[in-house]
Amino acid sequence: MSLQKFLLSFTFVKQLLLALLIVCASLFLFMYWIGFTTNHGQEIIVPNLSKMTLEQAEDKLDELNLDYELLDTVDYNAAFPKLSIVQQDPNPGAKVKKNRVIYVKINSTGYAKVRIPDLIQKTYRQAVPTLTALGLEVGDTSYVPNLAKDMVLEMKLNGKSIKPGQQVLKMSKVDLILGDGKIGFNEDDLNEQNNEPTDSTSNSH
């Protein structure tokens, strides 16, 4: 039998169709198995855990067949209850698979302490970003007679003088005493000095 006749024979066509059927069935079973093992189409929406305690978050995640892991404690944020969840990953609304771990960070129990920087004889423009970078706030500013304008001469907290290196809570308001740049001799001072008798004059009497 020639090759052409064999390719057109019923036997060859039947075997070809059977082979195609087996391939299609294998592909179907493989895709079904993949979908089953990966829970294809069974996605879970991540809930918003913000401001929840770890116990509350655990109960919520258990209902959805999800888990959590505590990563860290962040600096105290007054907008969140103490020891409540501040950050989470994945974010709320994300679609995940069953048993996915949600990583969380919780709020601290209070503000951490920082050391007061040495701002004496620094300018006001230098002092502001330095305090801000440490988590402190600039409180009231007042001026006293001094030759250097806007130079920090003293720092206060709640009305009391504070020194560089002293520990205070973050978010504390540091009041700054600045020079007004107006100090100098006025005419009255000069006149008084000119009218004062000299040592030689007083000795002559």
Coordinates of N, CA and C in Angstrom, one line a residue:
M1 N 0.9 -1.2 0.0 CA 0.0 0.0 0.0 C 0.9 1.2 0.0
S2 N 0.6 2.2 -0.9 CA 1.4 3.4 -0.9 C 1.1 4.3 0.3
L3 N 2.0 5.2 0.5 CA 1.8 6.1 1.6 C 0.6 7.0 1.5
Q4 N 0.3 7.4 0.3 CA -0.9 8.2 0.1 C -2.2 7.5 0.4
K5 N -2.2 6.2 0.0 CA -3.4 5.4 0.3 C -3.5 5.1 1.8
F6 N -2.4 5.0 2.4 CA -2.4 4.7 3.9 C -2.9 5.9 4.6
L7 N -2.4 7.1 4.2 CA -2.9 8.4 4.9 C -4.4 8.6 4.7
L8 N -4.9 8.1 3.6 CA -6.4 8.3 3.3 C -7.2 7.1 3.8
S9 N -6.6 6.1 4.3 CA -7.3 4.9 4.7 C -8.1 5.2 6.0
F10 N -9.1 4.4 6.2 CA -10.0 4.5 7.4 C -9.2 4.2 8.7
T11 N -8.3 3.2 8.6 CA -7.5 2.9 9.8 C -6.7 4.0 10.3
F12 N -6.0 4.7 9.4 CA -5.2 5.9 9.8 C -6.0 7.0 10.4
V13 N -7.1 7.3 9.7 CA -8.0 8.4 10.1 C -8.5 8.1 11.5
K14 N -8.9 6.8 11.7 CA -9.4 6.4 13.0 C -8.4 6.6 14.1
Q15 N -7.1 6.2 13.9 CA -6.1 6.3 14.8 C -5.7 7.7 15.1
L16 N -5.8 8.6 14.1 CA -5.5 10.0 14.2 C -6.5 10.7 15.1
L17 N -7.8 10.3 14.9 CA -8.9 10.9 15.7 C -8.8 10.4 17.1
L18 N -8.4 9.2 17.3 CA -8.3 8.6 18.7 C -7.1 9.3 19.4
A19 N -6.0 9.6 18.7 CA -4.9 10.3 19.3 C -5.3 11.7 19.7
L20 N -6.0 12.4 18.8 CA -6.4 13.7 19.1 C -7.4 13.7 20.3
L21 N -8.2 12.7 20.4 CA -9.1 12.6 21.5 C -8.4 12.4 22.9
I22 N -7.4 11.6 22.8 CA -6.6 11.4 24.0 C -5.8 12.6 24.5
V23 N -5.3 13.4 23.5 CA -4.6 14.6 23.8 C -5.5 15.6 24.4
C24 N -6.7 15.8 23.8 CA -7.7 16.7 24.4 C -8.1 16.4 25.8
A25 N -8.4 15.1 26.0 CA -8.8 14.6 27.3 C -7.7 14.8 28.3
S26 N -6.5 14.6 27.9 CA -5.3 14.8 28.8 C -5.2 16.3 29.2
L27 N -5.4 17.2 28.2 CA -5.3 18.6 28.5 C -6.4 19.1 29.4
F28 N -7.6 18.5 29.2 CA -8.7 18.9 30.0 C -8.5 18.4 31.5
L29 N -8.0 17.2 31.7 CA -7.8 16.7 33.0 C -6.6 17.5 33.7
F30 N -5.6 17.9 32.9 CA -4.5 18.7 33.5 C -5.0 20.0 34.0
M31 N -5.8 20.7 33.1 CA -6.3 22.0 33.5 C -7.2 21.9 34.7
Y32 N -8.0 20.9 34.8 CA -8.9 20.7 35.9 C -8.1 20.5 37.2
W33 N -7.0 19.7 37.1 CA -6.2 19.4 38.2 C -5.5 20.7 38.7
I34 N -5.0 21.5 37.8 CA -4.3 22.8 38.1 C -5.3 23.7 38.8
G35 N -6.5 23.8 38.3 CA -7.5 24.7 38.9 C -7.9 24.2 40.3
F36 N -7.9 22.9 40.5 CA -8.3 22.3 41.8 C -7.3 22.6 42.8
T37 N -6.0 22.3 42.5 CA -4.9 22.4 43.4 C -4.6 23.9 43.8
T38 N -4.9 24.8 42.9 CA -4.6 26.2 43.2 C -5.8 27.0 43.6
N39 N -6.9 26.3 43.8 CA -8.2 27.0 44.2 C -8.6 28.1 43.2
H40 N -8.4 27.7 41.9 CA -8.7 28.7 40.9 C -10.1 29.2 41.0
G41 N -10.2 30.5 41.0 CA -11.6 31.1 41.0 C -12.1 31.3 42.4
Q42 N -11.3 30.8 43.5 CA -11.8 30.9 44.8 C -10.9 31.9 45.6
E43 N -10.9 33.1 45.1 CA -10.2 34.2 45.7 C -10.9 34.8 46.9
I44 N -10.1 35.3 47.9 CA -10.6 35.9 49.1 C -10.3 37.3 49.2
I45 N -11.2 38.2 49.5 CA -11.0 39.6 49.6 C -10.4 39.9 51.0
V46 N -9.2 40.5 51.0 CA -8.5 40.8 52.3 C -9.3 41.9 53.0
P47 N -9.7 41.7 54.3 CA -10.5 42.7 55.0 C -9.6 43.8 55.5
N48 N -10.2 44.9 55.9 CA -9.5 46.0 56.5 C -9.3 45.8 58.0
L49 N -8.1 45.6 58.4 CA -7.7 45.3 59.8 C -7.3 46.5 60.6
S50 N -7.4 47.7 60.0 CA -7.0 48.9 60.6 C -7.7 49.2 61.9
K51 N -6.9 49.5 63.0 CA -7.4 49.8 64.3 C -7.9 48.6 65.1
M52 N -7.8 47.4 64.5 CA -8.2 46.2 65.3 C -7.1 45.7 66.2
T53 N -7.4 45.1 67.3 CA -6.4 44.4 68.1 C -6.0 43.1 67.4
L54 N -4.9 42.5 67.8 CA -4.5 41.3 67.2 C -5.5 40.2 67.4
E55 N -6.2 40.2 68.6 CA -7.2 39.2 68.8 C -8.4 39.4 67.9
Q56 N -8.8 40.6 67.7 CA -9.9 40.9 66.7 C -9.6 40.5 65.3
A57 N -8.3 40.8 64.9 CA -7.9 40.5 63.6 C -7.8 39.0 63.4
E58 N -7.3 38.3 64.4 CA -7.2 36.8 64.3 C -8.6 36.2 64.1
D59 N -9.6 36.6 64.8 CA -10.9 36.1 64.7 C -11.5 36.4 63.3
K60 N -11.2 37.6 62.8 CA -11.7 38.0 61.5 C -11.1 37.1 60.4
L61 N -9.8 36.9 60.5 CA -9.0 36.2 59.5 C -9.4 34.7 59.5
D62 N -9.6 34.2 60.7 CA -10.0 32.8 60.8 C -11.3 32.5 60.1
E63 N -12.2 33.4 60.1 CA -13.5 33.2 59.4 C -13.2 33.1 57.9
L64 N -12.2 33.7 57.4 CA -11.9 33.8 55.9 C -10.8 32.8 55.5
N65 N -10.4 31.9 56.5 CA -9.3 31.0 56.2 C -8.0 31.7 55.9
L66 N -7.7 32.8 56.5 CA -6.5 33.5 56.4 C -5.7 33.5 57.7
D67 N -4.4 33.9 57.6 CA -3.6 33.9 58.8 C -2.9 35.2 58.8
Y68 N -2.2 35.5 60.0 CA -1.5 36.8 60.1 C -0.1 36.6 60.8
E69 N 0.8 37.5 60.6 CA 2.1 37.5 61.2 C 2.4 38.9 61.6
L70 N 2.8 39.1 62.9 CA 3.2 40.4 63.4 C 4.6 40.7 63.0
L71 N 4.8 41.8 62.3 CA 6.2 42.2 61.8 C 6.9 43.1 62.8
D72 N 6.2 44.1 63.3 CA 6.9 45.1 64.1 C 5.9 46.0 64.8
T73 N 6.4 46.8 65.8 CA 5.7 47.9 66.4 C 6.2 49.2 65.9
V74 N 5.3 50.0 65.4 CA 5.7 51.3 64.9 C 5.6 52.4 65.9
D75 N 6.2 53.6 65.6 CA 6.1 54.7 66.5 C 4.6 55.1 66.8
Y76 N 4.4 55.5 68.0 CA 3.0 55.8 68.4 C 2.3 56.8 67.5
N77 N 1.1 56.5 67.1 CA 0.3 57.3 66.3 C -1.0 57.6 67.1
A78 N -1.2 58.8 67.5 CA -2.4 59.1 68.3 C -3.7 58.9 67.5
A79 N -3.7 58.7 66.2 CA -4.9 58.4 65.5 C -5.4 57.0 65.6
F80 N -4.5 56.1 66.2 CA -4.8 54.7 66.3 C -4.8 54.3 67.8
P81 N -5.7 53.4 68.2 CA -5.6 52.9 69.6 C -4.3 52.3 69.9
K82 N -3.9 52.3 71.1 CA -2.6 51.6 71.5 C -2.7 50.1 71.1
L83 N -1.6 49.6 70.6 CA -1.5 48.2 70.2 C -2.5 47.7 69.2
S84 N -3.0 48.6 68.4 CA -3.9 48.3 67.3 C -3.2 48.2 66.0
I85 N -3.7 47.6 65.0 CA -3.1 47.5 63.7 C -3.0 48.8 63.0
V86 N -1.8 49.2 62.6 CA -1.6 50.4 61.8 C -1.4 50.2 60.3
Q87 N -0.7 49.1 60.0 CA -0.3 48.8 58.6 C -0.6 47.3 58.4
Q88 N -0.9 47.0 57.1 CA -1.1 45.6 56.8 C -0.6 45.4 55.3
D89 N -0.2 44.1 55.0 CA 0.2 43.8 53.7 C -0.2 42.3 53.5
P90 N -1.0 42.0 52.4 CA -1.6 42.9 51.4 C -2.6 43.9 52.0
N91 N -2.8 44.9 51.2 CA -3.7 46.0 51.6 C -5.2 45.5 51.5
P92 N -6.1 46.2 52.3 CA -7.5 45.8 52.2 C -8.0 45.9 50.8
G93 N -8.9 44.9 50.5 CA -9.4 44.8 49.1 C -8.7 43.9 48.2
A94 N -7.4 43.6 48.5 CA -6.6 42.7 47.6 C -7.2 41.3 47.6
K95 N -7.1 40.6 46.5 CA -7.6 39.2 46.3 C -6.4 38.2 46.5
V96 N -6.7 37.3 47.5 CA -5.6 36.3 47.8 C -6.2 34.9 47.9
K97 N -5.3 33.9 48.0 CA -5.8 32.5 48.1 C -6.0 32.2 49.5
K98 N -6.6 31.0 49.7 CA -6.8 30.5 51.1 C -5.5 30.3 51.8
N99 N -5.5 30.5 53.1 CA -4.4 30.3 54.0 C -3.2 31.4 53.7
R100 N -3.5 32.4 53.0 CA -2.5 33.5 52.8 C -2.2 34.2 54.1
V101 N -0.9 34.5 54.3 CA -0.5 35.2 55.5 C -0.6 36.7 55.3
I102 N -1.3 37.4 56.2 CA -1.4 38.9 56.2 C -0.4 39.4 57.2
Y103 N 0.6 40.2 56.7 CA 1.6 40.8 57.6 C 1.1 42.1 58.2
V104 N 1.2 42.3 59.5 CA 0.7 43.5 60.1 C 1.8 44.2 61.0
K105 N 1.6 45.5 61.2 CA 2.4 46.2 62.2 C 1.4 46.9 63.1
I106 N 1.7 47.0 64.4 CA 0.8 47.5 65.4 C 1.4 48.8 66.0
N107 N 0.5 49.6 66.6 CA 0.8 50.9 67.2 C 1.5 50.7 68.5
S108 N 2.4 51.5 68.9 CA 3.1 51.5 70.1 C 2.2 51.9 71.3
T109 N 2.6 51.7 72.5 CA 1.8 52.1 73.6 C 2.0 53.5 74.0
G110 N 2.9 54.2 73.5 CA 3.2 55.6 73.8 C 4.3 56.1 72.9
Y111 N 4.5 57.4 73.0 CA 5.5 58.1 72.3 C 6.9 57.7 72.8
A112 N 7.8 57.5 71.9 CA 9.2 57.2 72.3 C 9.9 58.4 72.7
K113 N 11.0 58.3 73.4 CA 11.8 59.4 73.8 C 12.9 59.7 72.9
V114 N 13.2 61.0 72.7 CA 14.3 61.4 71.9 C 15.1 62.5 72.6
R115 N 16.4 62.7 72.2 CA 17.2 63.6 72.9 C 17.1 65.0 72.2
I116 N 17.1 66.0 73.0 CA 17.0 67.4 72.5 C 18.3 67.7 71.8
P117 N 18.2 68.2 70.6 CA 19.5 68.5 69.8 C 20.0 69.8 70.3
D118 N 21.3 70.0 70.1 CA 21.9 71.3 70.5 C 21.6 72.4 69.4
L119 N 20.7 73.2 69.7 CA 20.3 74.2 68.8 C 20.8 75.6 69.2
I120 N 21.5 75.7 70.3 CA 21.9 77.0 70.8 C 22.9 77.6 69.8
Q121 N 22.7 78.9 69.4 CA 23.4 79.6 68.4 C 23.2 79.1 67.0
K122 N 22.2 78.3 66.8 CA 21.7 77.9 65.5 C 20.6 78.9 65.1
T123 N 20.4 79.1 63.8 CA 19.4 79.9 63.3 C 18.0 79.2 63.4
Y124 N 17.0 80.0 63.4 CA 15.6 79.5 63.4 C 15.4 78.5 62.3
R125 N 15.9 78.9 61.1 CA 15.7 78.1 59.9 C 16.4 76.8 60.0
Q126 N 17.5 76.7 60.7 CA 18.2 75.4 61.0 C 17.5 74.6 62.0
A127 N 16.9 75.3 63.0 CA 16.3 74.6 64.1 C 15.0 73.8 63.7
V128 N 14.2 74.4 62.9 CA 12.9 73.9 62.6 C 13.1 72.5 61.9
P129 N 13.8 72.3 60.8 CA 13.9 71.0 60.2 C 14.6 69.9 61.2
T130 N 15.5 70.4 62.0 CA 16.2 69.5 63.0 C 15.2 68.9 64.0
L131 N 14.3 69.8 64.5 CA 13.3 69.3 65.4 C 12.3 68.4 64.8
T132 N 11.9 68.8 63.6 CA 10.9 68.0 62.8 C 11.5 66.6 62.5
A133 N 12.7 66.5 62.1 CA 13.3 65.2 61.8 C 13.3 64.3 63.0
L134 N 13.4 64.8 64.2 CA 13.4 64.0 65.4 C 12.0 63.7 65.9
G135 N 11.0 64.2 65.2 CA 9.6 63.9 65.7 C 9.1 64.9 66.7
L136 N 9.8 66.1 66.8 CA 9.4 67.1 67.7 C 8.7 68.2 67.0
E137 N 8.0 69.1 67.7 CA 7.3 70.2 67.1 C 7.9 71.5 67.6
V138 N 7.8 72.5 66.8 CA 8.2 73.9 67.2 C 7.0 74.5 67.9
G139 N 7.2 75.0 69.1 CA 6.1 75.6 69.9 C 6.1 77.1 69.7
D140 N 6.0 77.8 70.8 CA 6.0 79.3 70.7 C 7.4 79.8 70.5
T141 N 7.5 80.9 69.8 CA 8.8 81.6 69.6 C 8.6 83.0 70.2
S142 N 9.7 83.4 70.9 CA 9.7 84.8 71.5 C 11.1 85.4 71.3
Y143 N 11.2 86.7 71.4 CA 12.4 87.4 71.1 C 12.9 88.2 72.3
V144 N 14.2 88.2 72.4 CA 14.9 89.0 73.5 C 16.0 89.8 72.8
P145 N 16.3 90.9 73.4 CA 17.4 91.7 72.8 C 18.7 90.9 72.6
N146 N 19.2 90.9 71.4 CA 20.4 90.2 71.1 C 20.9 90.7 69.7
L147 N 22.2 90.7 69.6 CA 22.7 91.2 68.3 C 22.4 90.3 67.2
A148 N 22.3 89.0 67.4 CA 22.1 88.0 66.3 C 20.6 87.8 66.1
K149 N 20.1 88.2 65.0 CA 18.7 88.0 64.7 C 18.3 86.6 64.4
D150 N 17.3 86.1 65.0 CA 16.7 84.8 64.8 C 17.7 83.7 65.2
M151 N 18.6 84.0 66.1 CA 19.5 82.9 66.6 C 18.9 82.3 67.9
V152 N 18.9 81.0 68.0 CA 18.4 80.4 69.2 C 19.3 80.6 70.4
L153 N 18.7 81.2 71.4 CA 19.4 81.5 72.6 C 19.0 80.6 73.8
E154 N 17.8 80.1 73.7 CA 17.3 79.2 74.8 C 16.2 78.3 74.3
M155 N 16.0 77.2 74.9 CA 14.9 76.3 74.5 C 14.1 76.0 75.8
K156 N 12.8 75.9 75.6 CA 12.0 75.6 76.8 C 10.9 74.6 76.4
L157 N 10.5 73.8 77.5 CA 9.4 72.8 77.3 C 8.5 73.0 78.5
N158 N 7.2 73.3 78.2 CA 6.2 73.6 79.2 C 6.7 74.7 80.2
G159 N 7.3 75.7 79.6 CA 7.7 76.8 80.4 C 9.0 76.7 81.1
K160 N 9.7 75.5 81.1 CA 10.9 75.3 81.8 C 12.1 75.1 80.8
S161 N 13.2 75.7 81.1 CA 14.4 75.6 80.3 C 14.8 74.1 80.1
I162 N 15.2 73.8 78.9 CA 15.7 72.4 78.6 C 17.1 72.6 78.0
K163 N 18.0 71.6 78.2 CA 19.3 71.6 77.7 C 19.5 70.6 76.6
P164 N 20.4 70.8 75.7 CA 20.8 69.7 74.7 C 21.1 68.4 75.4
G165 N 20.6 67.3 74.8 CA 20.9 66.0 75.3 C 19.8 65.5 76.3
Q166 N 18.9 66.4 76.8 CA 17.8 66.0 77.7 C 16.8 65.2 76.9
Q167 N 16.3 64.2 77.5 CA 15.3 63.3 76.8 C 13.9 63.8 77.0
V168 N 13.1 63.9 75.9 CA 11.7 64.3 76.0 C 10.9 63.3 75.1
L169 N 9.6 63.3 75.2 CA 8.8 62.5 74.4 C 8.6 63.1 73.0
K170 N 8.6 62.2 72.0 CA 8.3 62.7 70.6 C 7.0 63.4 70.6
M171 N 6.8 64.3 69.7 CA 5.7 65.2 69.5 C 5.6 66.3 70.5
S172 N 6.6 66.4 71.4 CA 6.7 67.5 72.4 C 6.9 68.8 71.6
K173 N 6.3 69.9 72.2 CA 6.5 71.2 71.5 C 7.6 72.0 72.3
V174 N 8.6 72.3 71.5 CA 9.8 73.0 72.0 C 9.7 74.5 71.7
D175 N 9.6 75.3 72.8 CA 9.6 76.7 72.6 C 11.0 77.3 72.4
L176 N 11.1 78.2 71.5 CA 12.4 78.8 71.2 C 12.5 80.3 71.5
I177 N 13.6 80.6 72.2 CA 13.9 82.0 72.5 C 14.9 82.5 71.5
L178 N 14.6 83.5 70.8 CA 15.4 84.0 69.7 C 15.9 85.4 69.9
G179 N 17.0 85.7 69.3 CA 17.5 87.1 69.3 C 16.8 87.9 68.3
D180 N 16.5 89.2 68.7 CA 15.7 90.1 67.9 C 16.6 90.9 66.9
G181 N 17.9 90.8 67.1 CA 18.8 91.6 66.2 C 18.8 93.1 66.4
K182 N 18.2 93.6 67.5 CA 18.1 95.0 67.7 C 18.9 95.6 68.8
I183 N 19.7 94.8 69.4 CA 20.5 95.3 70.6 C 21.6 96.2 70.1
G184 N 21.8 97.2 70.9 CA 22.9 98.2 70.6 C 22.8 99.4 71.5
F185 N 23.6 100.3 71.4 CA 23.6 101.5 72.3 C 22.7 102.5 71.7
N186 N 21.8 103.0 72.5 CA 20.9 104.1 72.1 C 21.5 105.4 72.5
E187 N 20.8 106.5 72.1 CA 21.4 107.8 72.4 C 21.4 108.1 73.9
D188 N 20.4 107.6 74.7 CA 20.3 107.9 76.1 C 21.5 107.2 76.8
D189 N 21.8 105.9 76.4 CA 22.9 105.2 77.0 C 24.2 106.0 76.7
L190 N 24.4 106.5 75.5 CA 25.6 107.2 75.1 C 25.7 108.5 75.9
N191 N 24.6 109.2 76.1 CA 24.6 110.4 76.9 C 25.0 110.2 78.3
E192 N 24.4 109.1 78.9 CA 24.7 108.8 80.3 C 26.1 108.5 80.5
Q193 N 26.7 107.7 79.5 CA 28.1 107.4 79.6 C 29.0 108.6 79.5
N194 N 28.6 109.6 78.6 CA 29.4 110.8 78.4 C 29.4 111.7 79.6
N195 N 28.2 111.7 80.3 CA 28.1 112.6 81.5 C 28.7 112.0 82.8
E196 N 29.1 110.7 82.8 CA 29.7 110.1 84.0 C 31.1 110.7 84.1
P197 N 31.4 111.1 85.4 CA 32.8 111.6 85.6 C 33.8 110.5 85.4
T198 N 35.0 110.9 84.9 CA 36.1 110.0 84.7 C 36.8 109.8 86.0
D199 N 37.7 108.8 86.1 CA 38.5 108.6 87.3 C 39.4 109.7 87.6
S200 N 40.0 110.4 86.6 CA 40.9 111.5 86.8 C 40.2 112.7 87.4
T201 N 38.9 112.9 86.9 CA 38.1 114.0 87.4 C 37.8 113.9 88.8
S202 N 37.3 112.6 89.2 CA 36.9 112.4 90.5 C 38.1 112.4 91.5
N203 N 39.3 112.0 91.0 CA 40.5 112.1 91.9 C 41.0 113.5 92.2
S204 N 40.6 114.4 91.2 CA 41.1 115.8 91.4 C 40.4 116.5 92.5
H205 N 39.1 116.0 92.7 CA 38.3 116.6 93.8 C 38.7 115.9 95.2

